[in-house]
Short mmCIF file of C-alpha atoms in Angstrom, two decimals:
data_model
loop_
_atom_site.label_atom_id
_atom_site.label_comp_id
_atom_site.label_asym_id
_atom_site.label_seq_id
_atom_site.Cartn_x
_atom_site.Cartn_y
_atom_site.Cartn_z
CA UNK A 1 -80.32 -83.32 179.28
CA UNK A 2 -81.77 -85.72 181.53
CA UNK A 3 -81.87 -89.14 181.46
CA UNK A 4 -84.41 -91.58 183.64
CA UNK A 5 -82.93 -94.49 185.58
CA UNK A 6 -84.29 -96.90 187.48
CA UNK A 7 -82.30 -94.58 190.89
CA UNK A 8 -83.77 -91.91 190.27
CA UNK A 9 -86.59 -89.98 188.49
CA UNK A 10 -86.63 -87.23 185.95
CA UNK A 11 -88.37 -85.04 188.78
CA UNK A 12 -85.65 -85.99 192.03
CA UNK A 13 -83.08 -85.83 189.11
CA UNK A 14 -84.34 -81.79 188.31
CA UNK A 15 -84.83 -80.91 191.30
CA UNK A 16 -81.78 -81.35 192.72
CA UNK A 17 -80.23 -79.64 189.72
CA UNK A 18 -82.08 -76.45 191.12
CA UNK A 19 -80.42 -77.44 194.30
CA UNK A 20 -77.57 -77.71 194.24
CA UNK A 21 -76.48 -74.37 192.39
CA UNK A 22 -78.58 -72.44 195.28
CA UNK A 23 -77.06 -74.12 197.52
CA UNK A 24 -73.70 -73.21 195.44
CA UNK A 25 -75.17 -69.38 196.31
CA UNK A 26 -74.80 -70.69 191.24
CA UNK A 27 -78.09 -69.81 191.57
CA UNK A 28 -78.02 -66.46 194.32
CA UNK A 29 -80.82 -65.04 196.24
CA UNK A 30 -83.99 -63.55 194.20
CA UNK A 31 -82.99 -65.02 191.16
CA UNK A 32 -85.92 -66.26 188.05
CA UNK A 33 -85.85 -70.14 187.57
CA UNK A 34 -87.20 -70.74 184.26
CA UNK A 35 -91.00 -70.42 183.63
CA UNK A 36 -92.88 -74.17 183.80
CA UNK A 37 -93.31 -74.54 180.03
CA UNK A 38 -89.11 -72.97 180.02
CA UNK A 39 -87.80 -75.21 182.13
CA UNK A 40 -89.23 -78.24 180.16
CA UNK A 41 -88.44 -76.93 176.98
CA UNK A 42 -84.84 -77.12 177.42
CA UNK A 43 -84.73 -79.85 179.89
CA UNK A 44 -86.40 -82.12 177.74
CA UNK A 45 -88.59 -83.11 180.44
CA UNK A 46 -92.33 -82.38 180.41
CA UNK A 47 -94.32 -79.80 182.26
CA UNK A 48 -95.37 -82.32 184.73
CA UNK A 49 -91.98 -83.20 185.88
CA UNK A 50 -91.04 -79.62 186.51
CA UNK A 51 -94.04 -78.76 188.09
CA UNK A 52 -93.49 -81.97 190.62
CA UNK A 53 -89.46 -80.57 190.80
CA UNK A 54 -90.24 -77.28 191.36
CA UNK A 55 -93.02 -78.71 194.16
CA UNK A 56 -89.87 -80.50 195.88
CA UNK A 57 -87.89 -77.47 195.82
CA UNK A 58 -90.93 -75.64 197.27
CA UNK A 59 -91.65 -78.25 199.95
CA UNK A 60 -87.43 -77.75 201.30
CA UNK A 61 -87.95 -73.80 201.25
CA UNK A 62 -85.27 -72.95 199.11
CA UNK A 63 -87.55 -71.24 196.65
CA UNK A 64 -90.71 -69.01 196.34
CA UNK A 65 -94.05 -68.88 194.83
CA UNK A 66 -94.82 -65.96 193.89
CA UNK A 67 -98.21 -65.17 192.29
CA UNK A 68 -98.72 -64.44 188.86
CA UNK A 69 -94.70 -64.31 188.52
CA UNK A 70 -92.58 -67.46 188.54
CA UNK A 71 -90.70 -68.74 191.47
CA UNK A 72 -87.51 -66.90 193.10
CA UNK A 73 -84.93 -68.53 195.22
CA UNK A 74 -85.65 -67.51 198.62
CA UNK A 75 -83.01 -65.36 201.26
CA UNK A 76 -82.59 -68.05 204.37
CA UNK A 77 -82.00 -64.64 205.82
CA UNK A 78 -84.57 -61.38 204.96
CA UNK A 79 -82.80 -58.32 205.60
CA UNK A 80 -84.56 -54.83 205.43
CA UNK A 81 -82.66 -52.06 205.53
CA UNK A 82 -84.19 -48.36 205.48
CA UNK A 83 -83.56 -46.48 202.67
CA UNK A 84 -81.03 -44.07 202.46
CA UNK A 85 -81.12 -40.39 201.48
CA UNK A 86 -81.10 -39.20 197.85
CA UNK A 87 -77.41 -37.71 197.04
CA UNK A 88 -78.66 -34.14 195.71
CA UNK A 89 -81.66 -34.02 197.08
CA UNK A 90 -82.22 -35.45 200.46
CA UNK A 91 -85.60 -36.88 199.22
CA UNK A 92 -86.32 -40.88 200.31
CA UNK A 93 -86.46 -43.59 197.31
CA UNK A 94 -87.99 -46.74 197.56
CA UNK A 95 -85.02 -49.65 197.70
CA UNK A 96 -84.16 -50.43 194.33
CA UNK A 97 -86.15 -47.32 193.05
CA UNK A 98 -84.16 -44.38 190.33
CA UNK A 99 -85.96 -41.52 190.25
CA UNK A 100 -87.75 -40.83 187.17
CA UNK A 101 -85.34 -39.63 184.07
CA UNK A 102 -82.60 -40.42 185.95
CA UNK A 103 -79.40 -40.25 184.16
CA UNK A 104 -76.66 -41.91 186.17
CA UNK A 105 -76.44 -43.34 190.35
CA UNK A 106 -77.04 -40.67 191.92
CA UNK A 107 -81.09 -39.78 191.98
CA UNK A 108 -80.59 -43.33 194.32
CA UNK A 109 -77.08 -42.38 196.14
CA UNK A 110 -77.20 -44.37 198.23
CA UNK A 111 -78.96 -47.81 197.43
CA UNK A 112 -79.44 -50.69 199.58
CA UNK A 113 -78.00 -54.27 198.67
CA UNK A 114 -81.16 -55.98 200.12
CA UNK A 115 -78.74 -60.85 199.65
CA UNK A 116 -75.20 -58.91 197.95
CA UNK A 117 -73.72 -60.63 200.22
CA UNK A 118 -74.32 -63.18 198.79
CA UNK A 119 -74.56 -62.80 195.48
CA UNK A 120 -71.25 -61.49 195.31
CA UNK A 121 -69.71 -65.33 195.96
CA UNK A 122 -71.56 -66.57 193.16
CA UNK A 123 -68.19 -66.59 190.70
CA UNK A 124 -66.02 -67.43 194.61
CA UNK A 125 -67.97 -70.50 194.71
CA UNK A 126 -67.92 -71.14 190.88
CA UNK A 127 -63.96 -70.80 191.76
CA UNK A 128 -64.66 -74.29 194.45
CA UNK A 129 -67.62 -76.30 192.47
CA UNK A 130 -66.50 -76.57 188.65
CA UNK A 131 -69.44 -76.04 186.73
CA UNK A 132 -67.48 -79.15 184.16
CA UNK A 133 -64.38 -79.83 183.48
CA UNK A 134 -64.40 -76.87 180.26
CA UNK A 135 -62.56 -73.60 180.83
CA UNK A 136 -64.65 -71.55 183.23
CA UNK A 137 -65.46 -68.02 181.53
CA UNK A 138 -66.52 -66.01 184.44
CA UNK A 139 -63.45 -67.33 185.97
CA UNK A 140 -61.69 -63.86 187.95
CA UNK A 141 -58.01 -66.06 187.75
CA UNK A 142 -56.06 -67.14 185.44
CA UNK A 143 -55.79 -71.24 184.46
CA UNK A 144 -53.72 -73.54 186.45
CA UNK A 145 -52.13 -74.02 183.50
CA UNK A 146 -50.85 -70.73 183.22
CA UNK A 147 -49.75 -70.40 186.86
CA UNK A 148 -47.69 -73.72 186.48
CA UNK A 149 -44.54 -71.85 184.42
CA UNK A 150 -43.97 -70.26 188.06
CA UNK A 151 -41.95 -73.34 188.99
CA UNK A 152 -38.83 -70.97 191.02
CA UNK A 153 -41.43 -70.95 193.78
CA UNK A 154 -41.11 -74.49 195.39
CA UNK A 155 -37.06 -73.97 194.57
CA UNK A 156 -37.64 -70.78 196.86
CA UNK A 157 -39.40 -71.69 199.36
CA UNK A 158 -36.74 -75.57 199.29
CA UNK A 159 -34.00 -72.91 200.41
CA UNK A 160 -35.50 -70.26 202.95
CA UNK A 161 -37.07 -74.24 205.08
CA UNK A 162 -33.48 -75.66 204.55
CA UNK A 163 -31.21 -76.37 207.02
CA UNK A 164 -33.32 -75.22 210.90
CA UNK A 165 -34.85 -72.17 209.14
CA UNK A 166 -38.21 -74.18 209.10
CA UNK A 167 -38.47 -74.54 212.27
CA UNK A 168 -36.89 -71.51 213.49
CA UNK A 169 -38.93 -69.75 211.66
CA UNK A 170 -42.34 -72.36 212.49
CA UNK A 171 -42.52 -71.93 216.06
CA UNK A 172 -42.16 -68.17 216.80
CA UNK A 173 -44.66 -65.59 215.40
CA UNK A 174 -43.63 -63.19 213.11
CA UNK A 175 -43.07 -59.59 212.59
CA UNK A 176 -46.89 -58.26 213.40
CA UNK A 177 -46.05 -55.90 209.86
CA UNK A 178 -44.06 -59.37 207.52
CA UNK A 179 -40.97 -60.20 206.69
CA UNK A 180 -38.79 -57.29 206.30
CA UNK A 181 -36.89 -58.27 203.13
CA UNK A 182 -40.39 -58.48 201.74
CA UNK A 183 -41.28 -55.29 202.78
CA UNK A 184 -37.58 -53.73 201.26
CA UNK A 185 -38.73 -55.73 197.90
CA UNK A 186 -41.65 -54.33 197.99
CA UNK A 187 -40.79 -50.96 198.24
CA UNK A 188 -38.15 -50.93 195.74
CA UNK A 189 -40.91 -52.47 193.15
CA UNK A 190 -43.12 -49.76 194.38
CA UNK A 191 -39.80 -47.31 193.47
CA UNK A 192 -40.25 -48.29 190.19
CA UNK A 193 -44.13 -47.56 189.60
CA UNK A 194 -42.24 -44.38 190.78
CA UNK A 195 -44.20 -44.78 194.38
CA UNK A 196 -42.16 -43.09 197.07
CA UNK A 197 -42.05 -45.44 200.23
CA UNK A 198 -40.87 -46.11 203.04
CA UNK A 199 -40.15 -50.51 204.32
CA UNK A 200 -42.31 -49.55 207.63
CA UNK A 201 -44.76 -47.60 205.38
CA UNK A 202 -46.00 -51.64 204.22
CA UNK A 203 -47.69 -53.93 206.20
CA UNK A 204 -48.39 -57.42 204.99
CA UNK A 205 -51.74 -59.30 204.54
CA UNK A 206 -53.15 -62.28 203.64
CA UNK A 207 -54.03 -61.61 200.37
CA UNK A 208 -55.72 -57.71 199.02
CA UNK A 209 -58.63 -59.15 200.34
CA UNK A 210 -57.95 -58.75 203.46
CA UNK A 211 -55.49 -55.66 202.97
CA UNK A 212 -58.83 -53.71 202.18
CA UNK A 213 -60.52 -55.07 204.88
CA UNK A 214 -58.10 -53.90 206.95
CA UNK A 215 -58.37 -50.74 205.62
CA UNK A 216 -61.89 -50.60 205.95
CA UNK A 217 -61.93 -51.64 209.96
CA UNK A 218 -59.22 -48.88 210.41
CA UNK A 219 -61.14 -46.24 209.39
CA UNK A 220 -64.90 -46.89 209.17
CA UNK A 221 -67.46 -47.20 211.51
CA UNK A 222 -70.73 -48.76 210.20
CA UNK A 223 -73.19 -46.38 208.30
CA UNK A 224 -70.42 -44.47 207.08
CA UNK A 225 -70.37 -43.25 203.16
CA UNK A 226 -68.22 -45.46 201.21
CA UNK A 227 -67.51 -44.08 196.98
CA UNK A 228 -67.27 -47.58 195.24
CA UNK A 229 -66.87 -47.46 191.39
CA UNK A 230 -69.94 -48.57 189.55
CA UNK A 231 -69.59 -51.42 187.78
CA UNK A 232 -67.55 -52.47 190.11
CA UNK A 233 -65.65 -55.39 192.25
CA UNK A 234 -69.39 -57.59 193.72
CA UNK A 235 -67.29 -58.11 196.55
CA UNK A 236 -65.85 -55.53 197.47
CA UNK A 237 -69.56 -53.92 197.55
CA UNK A 238 -71.00 -57.10 199.11
CA UNK A 239 -67.69 -57.06 201.85
CA UNK A 240 -68.72 -53.10 203.08
CA UNK A 241 -72.66 -53.67 202.78
CA UNK A 242 -71.32 -56.44 205.38
CA UNK A 243 -69.82 -54.08 207.34
CA UNK A 244 -73.04 -51.98 207.55
CA UNK A 245 -71.37 -49.62 205.74
CA UNK A 246 -73.35 -46.94 202.86
CA UNK A 247 -72.51 -47.82 199.36
CA UNK A 248 -71.79 -44.95 197.12
CA UNK A 249 -71.83 -45.98 193.44
CA UNK A 250 -69.74 -43.41 191.00
CA UNK A 251 -69.73 -44.47 187.15
CA UNK A 252 -66.76 -45.68 185.10
CA UNK A 253 -65.95 -45.17 182.50
CA UNK A 254 -62.83 -45.26 180.14
CA UNK A 255 -61.15 -42.39 181.35
CA UNK A 256 -61.91 -42.91 185.36
CA UNK A 257 -65.31 -42.49 187.81
CA UNK A 258 -68.01 -40.02 186.77
CA UNK A 259 -65.73 -36.16 188.38
CA UNK A 260 -69.54 -34.88 189.00
CA UNK A 261 -70.46 -37.61 190.70
CA UNK A 262 -68.09 -37.78 193.43
CA UNK A 263 -68.30 -33.97 194.25
CA UNK A 264 -71.99 -34.02 194.10
CA UNK A 265 -71.57 -36.99 196.97
CA UNK A 266 -68.44 -35.24 198.34
CA UNK A 267 -71.38 -31.67 198.69
CA UNK A 268 -74.66 -34.23 200.33
CA UNK A 269 -72.55 -36.67 202.29
CA UNK A 270 -69.26 -36.61 203.36
CA UNK A 271 -68.05 -39.92 201.98
CA UNK A 272 -64.63 -41.13 204.13
CA UNK A 273 -62.87 -43.13 201.34
CA UNK A 274 -63.45 -44.02 197.89
CA UNK A 275 -62.33 -47.17 197.13
CA UNK A 276 -60.51 -47.84 193.19
CA UNK A 277 -58.84 -49.64 190.58
CA UNK A 278 -58.11 -47.34 188.68
CA UNK A 279 -55.22 -49.30 186.76
CA UNK A 280 -57.15 -52.27 184.17
CA UNK A 281 -60.54 -51.85 185.61
CA UNK A 282 -62.22 -54.53 186.94
CA UNK A 283 -64.45 -56.26 184.45
CA UNK A 284 -64.18 -52.97 181.99
CA UNK A 285 -59.82 -52.78 181.56
CA UNK A 286 -60.17 -48.87 181.78
CA UNK A 287 -56.92 -47.58 183.05
CA UNK A 288 -57.47 -43.85 185.04
CA UNK A 289 -56.58 -41.18 182.46
CA UNK A 290 -53.73 -38.70 184.51
CA UNK A 291 -56.54 -35.49 184.20
CA UNK A 292 -59.28 -37.69 185.66
CA UNK A 293 -56.24 -38.58 188.22
CA UNK A 294 -55.38 -35.30 189.65
CA UNK A 295 -59.04 -33.95 190.08
CA UNK A 296 -59.63 -36.86 191.85
CA UNK A 297 -56.70 -36.00 194.30
CA UNK A 298 -57.86 -32.23 194.73
CA UNK A 299 -61.00 -33.87 195.90
CA UNK A 300 -60.20 -36.21 198.18
CA UNK A 301 -58.03 -33.09 199.53
CA UNK A 302 -60.43 -30.26 199.64
CA UNK A 303 -62.82 -33.34 201.41
CA UNK A 304 -60.08 -35.04 203.42
CA UNK A 305 -61.85 -38.57 202.52
CA UNK A 306 -58.82 -41.60 202.14
CA UNK A 307 -58.20 -42.66 198.33
CA UNK A 308 -58.26 -47.22 198.71
CA UNK A 309 -56.20 -47.71 195.18
CA UNK A 310 -55.88 -52.14 194.23
CA UNK A 311 -53.73 -52.18 191.27
CA UNK A 312 -54.06 -55.85 191.96
CA UNK A 313 -53.70 -56.27 187.93
CA UNK A 314 -50.92 -53.64 188.59
CA UNK A 315 -48.54 -56.85 187.56
CA UNK A 316 -49.91 -57.31 184.23
CA UNK A 317 -50.09 -53.33 182.93
CA UNK A 318 -47.59 -51.32 182.06
CA UNK A 319 -45.51 -49.95 184.63
CA UNK A 320 -46.23 -46.30 183.10
CA UNK A 321 -49.29 -46.51 184.48
CA UNK A 322 -51.42 -43.86 185.20
CA UNK A 323 -51.55 -44.57 189.99
CA UNK A 324 -52.91 -42.24 191.90
CA UNK A 325 -50.69 -43.05 195.21
CA UNK A 326 -47.52 -42.03 192.40
CA UNK A 327 -48.84 -38.78 191.99
CA UNK A 328 -49.95 -38.42 195.47
CA UNK A 329 -47.22 -39.61 197.31
CA UNK A 330 -49.87 -41.37 199.62
CA UNK A 331 -50.39 -38.79 201.17
CA UNK A 332 -54.92 -39.09 200.83
CA UNK A 333 -54.01 -42.73 199.22
CA UNK A 334 -53.84 -45.97 200.70
CA UNK A 335 -52.34 -49.13 198.12
CA UNK A 336 -53.39 -52.32 197.86
CA UNK A 337 -51.82 -55.03 195.58
CA UNK A 338 -51.08 -59.09 196.76
CA UNK A 339 -49.68 -61.66 194.33
CA UNK A 340 -52.93 -64.11 193.43
CA UNK A 341 -53.38 -63.70 190.25
CA UNK A 342 -50.04 -63.76 189.23
CA UNK A 343 -48.24 -66.18 190.62
CA UNK A 344 -49.97 -69.01 193.15
CA UNK A 345 -53.39 -67.84 194.57
CA UNK A 346 -53.33 -70.08 197.97
CA UNK A 347 -50.58 -68.95 199.18
CA UNK A 348 -52.34 -64.75 200.06
CA UNK A 349 -49.82 -62.43 200.59
CA UNK A 350 -50.49 -59.13 199.80
CA UNK A 351 -49.45 -55.59 200.85
CA UNK A 352 -50.43 -52.63 201.62
CA UNK A 353 -48.68 -48.54 201.48
CA UNK A 354 -50.21 -46.57 203.60
CA UNK A 355 -49.11 -43.14 204.63
CA UNK A 356 -47.14 -42.57 207.80
CA UNK A 357 -48.92 -41.56 210.46
CA UNK A 358 -52.13 -44.67 209.27
CA UNK A 359 -49.55 -48.05 209.68
CA UNK A 360 -49.58 -47.89 213.63
CA UNK A 361 -53.57 -47.96 213.15
CA UNK A 362 -53.17 -50.61 210.23
CA UNK A 363 -51.22 -52.58 212.28
CA UNK A 364 -53.35 -52.81 215.45
CA UNK A 365 -56.29 -53.66 213.31
CA UNK A 366 -54.40 -56.36 211.16
CA UNK A 367 -52.72 -57.97 214.77
CA UNK A 368 -56.84 -58.60 215.59
CA UNK A 369 -57.42 -60.37 213.09
CA UNK A 370 -53.99 -62.46 212.22
CA UNK A 371 -51.91 -61.44 214.73
CA UNK A 372 -49.49 -62.31 211.62
CA UNK A 373 -48.81 -63.65 208.40
CA UNK A 374 -47.10 -66.09 207.13
CA UNK A 375 -43.12 -65.33 206.91
CA UNK A 376 -42.21 -68.54 204.97
CA UNK A 377 -43.79 -67.92 202.45
CA UNK A 378 -43.45 -63.87 202.42
CA UNK A 379 -38.81 -65.11 202.67
CA UNK A 380 -40.19 -67.08 199.66
CA UNK A 381 -41.72 -64.32 197.89
CA UNK A 382 -39.22 -62.34 198.30
CA UNK A 383 -36.94 -64.52 196.74
CA UNK A 384 -38.41 -65.00 194.07
CA UNK A 385 -38.74 -60.91 193.85
CA UNK A 386 -34.57 -60.25 194.45
CA UNK A 387 -33.43 -62.63 191.69
CA UNK A 388 -35.91 -61.02 189.01
CA UNK A 389 -38.05 -64.45 188.38
CA UNK A 390 -40.70 -62.77 189.27
CA UNK A 391 -40.62 -59.74 187.21
CA UNK A 392 -39.04 -62.56 184.32
CA UNK A 393 -42.78 -64.03 185.08
CA UNK A 394 -44.84 -61.49 184.87
CA UNK A 395 -43.31 -60.34 180.80
CA UNK A 396 -44.16 -63.70 179.62
CA UNK A 397 -47.91 -63.88 181.45
CA UNK A 398 -48.59 -60.40 179.82
CA UNK A 399 -46.82 -61.68 176.75
CA UNK A 400 -49.50 -64.58 176.56
CA UNK A 401 -52.03 -62.70 177.80
CA UNK A 402 -52.21 -60.19 174.66
CA UNK A 403 -52.66 -63.53 172.35
CA UNK A 404 -55.40 -65.17 174.95
CA UNK A 405 -57.06 -61.48 174.55
CA UNK A 406 -56.51 -61.11 170.69
CA UNK A 407 -57.90 -64.89 169.46
CA UNK A 408 -60.87 -64.40 172.10
CA UNK A 409 -61.41 -60.90 170.90
CA UNK A 410 -61.48 -62.52 167.67
CA UNK A 411 -64.08 -65.49 168.48
CA UNK A 412 -66.87 -63.03 170.33
CA UNK A 413 -66.54 -61.03 166.92
CA UNK A 414 -67.29 -64.11 165.08
CA UNK A 415 -69.87 -65.14 167.53
CA UNK A 416 -72.12 -61.57 166.62
CA UNK A 417 -70.90 -60.16 170.36
CA UNK A 418 -70.09 -56.50 171.19
CA UNK A 419 -67.81 -54.71 173.52
CA UNK A 420 -69.31 -52.32 175.60
CA UNK A 421 -65.49 -51.64 176.20
CA UNK A 422 -61.83 -51.49 174.74
CA UNK A 423 -60.79 -55.18 175.59
CA UNK A 424 -57.60 -54.28 177.57
CA UNK A 425 -56.09 -56.64 180.28
CA UNK A 426 -57.68 -59.49 181.83
CA UNK A 427 -61.71 -59.28 181.52
CA UNK A 428 -63.30 -58.15 178.99
CA UNK A 429 -66.88 -56.89 179.10
CA UNK A 430 -69.24 -57.71 176.29
CA UNK A 431 -73.10 -56.62 175.94
CA UNK A 432 -75.13 -59.16 174.83
CA UNK A 433 -78.54 -57.68 174.16
CA UNK A 434 -80.12 -60.62 176.40
CA UNK A 435 -80.93 -60.70 180.52
CA UNK A 436 -76.69 -61.78 181.28
CA UNK A 437 -79.09 -63.14 184.95
CA UNK A 438 -81.27 -65.83 182.55
CA UNK A 439 -78.98 -66.81 180.17
CA UNK A 440 -76.58 -67.51 183.46
CA UNK A 441 -78.77 -70.16 183.62
CA UNK A 442 -79.07 -71.68 180.36
CA UNK A 443 -74.46 -71.37 180.12
CA UNK A 444 -74.73 -74.02 183.48
CA UNK A 445 -77.22 -76.51 181.71
CA UNK A 446 -74.42 -76.30 178.81
CA UNK A 447 -71.09 -77.04 181.40
CA UNK A 448 -70.27 -72.66 181.55
CA UNK A 449 -69.78 -70.29 184.65
CA UNK A 450 -71.05 -67.07 183.25
CA UNK A 451 -70.56 -63.47 185.78
CA UNK A 452 -73.51 -62.15 184.58
CA UNK A 453 -73.21 -58.20 183.97
CA UNK A 454 -75.98 -58.13 187.42
CA UNK A 455 -72.73 -59.32 189.84
CA UNK A 456 -71.11 -56.01 189.25
CA UNK A 457 -73.99 -53.84 190.61
CA UNK A 458 -74.01 -51.87 193.49
CA UNK A 459 -77.91 -53.05 193.22
CA UNK A 460 -78.42 -56.21 191.56
CA UNK A 461 -80.61 -55.12 188.09
CA UNK A 462 -81.28 -57.08 184.76
CA UNK A 463 -78.31 -56.09 182.71
CA UNK A 464 -77.60 -57.43 179.18
CA UNK A 465 -73.23 -56.96 179.86
CA UNK A 466 -70.88 -59.90 180.95
CA UNK A 467 -67.53 -60.70 181.97
CA UNK A 468 -65.56 -62.63 180.12
CA UNK A 469 -61.89 -63.92 181.30
CA UNK A 470 -60.30 -64.03 177.69
CA UNK A 471 -57.48 -66.87 179.17
CA UNK A 472 -60.93 -69.70 179.00
CA UNK A 473 -62.96 -68.01 176.16
CA UNK A 474 -60.83 -68.23 173.70
CA UNK A 475 -62.64 -72.22 172.11
CA UNK A 476 -65.29 -71.36 169.66
CA UNK A 477 -67.03 -74.04 171.50
CA UNK A 478 -67.77 -72.18 174.41
CA UNK A 479 -69.21 -68.90 171.84
CA UNK A 480 -71.34 -71.90 169.83
CA UNK A 481 -72.74 -72.61 172.86
CA UNK A 482 -73.40 -69.30 174.48
CA UNK A 483 -75.29 -68.01 170.80
CA UNK A 484 -77.42 -71.05 170.64
CA UNK A 485 -78.56 -70.13 174.59
CA UNK A 486 -78.80 -66.62 173.87
CA UNK A 487 -81.09 -66.89 171.25
CA UNK A 488 -83.82 -69.25 173.34
CA UNK A 489 -82.99 -65.88 176.18
#
């Protein structure tokens, strides 16, 4: 609750609280502020104080008042994309609308994403602007304490920089494709996943997100249609939108993407790319079935699109899980992975493995974006892989995650929550029964940043789902605060 002080009035404190959330994007563009009466009740202040605080936000240009609707966070840069055609009929629909009776996104196929590039950064900014010192349920990474076990990395860095190695390795650009030793180690690792690849087909990147960006910039041009899974990774939606791509959302189910929707997109729009998380999908935890995988590859070969397989969570998944790249032999597929989740987020080491005929084009794009990648860190990582330290670390992390997941699921169920997908991997997909966008703002007052379901859809819309991180939601105190906040929504 706010506390009156001689230095700052309650109005100033309340206005600054909302202003900070807006500037750090914890309150995304288009978000509705609580009504005056509701805000007064939540914050324990008078309605006069709330009105005065909202007036300050209006004066600062951070919010706008909409007659008989309330106060909404403003978009500093208004976007007005034209409405694209319907996938099945060629008819146009208004922004963010669906035809009556449409049971899937196909009815509104190519959906405008006004403001999504801002909304998608909410959780990322949350990593740098913690809501509090409490474990954050909306986090997308393992807690730092979990990664401290990887002390072997420091020893590897010391070893590869011993003597003149640091100087010699710093005075010249590294190998454009990435350290040869690391690429050889990665090829052997991929062979364990039944992905047959030569080291020269591998390009290292500044994290997995950079690899995805290289692929997009190489294979696509503005206006090209791209199929993405929905729900899915909001940053990928926003990144494609920022590049001017036409985003085609494909519903993701327990077995994989909706194949009928994909087939109709192929006929109506001739998409150039399909971006998929086959294993431990974010946010649902689903993994692709072999049958679905074969049919996806048949579509890709028949209609000539490429598939980007983002295996970011592969380190915490079984090696035998179905991967499109293994079944396809890197013909229409491009495999992407990184080490931020399992090892060290700040090392920013990722890679892609591609069909031979695409490698030089992808390498050109890498050279234009980063010239090269930090070879000293790549050499250290190669050493960790070759000595088996990374494999043993991943095994320990999988075991610890399984224990955390069991505990988190137990306390969530005891708190009356329901999982919309069978719990698996790092994330849980929870149906709260209330609008989680509204709930998110209540939880911020309690010091918790949650990940509302709207962030995982190509077009932001009210949603009762939220993604939780199993490693940070084991404390019953969070679920008590969550239940109390949900009762007021």
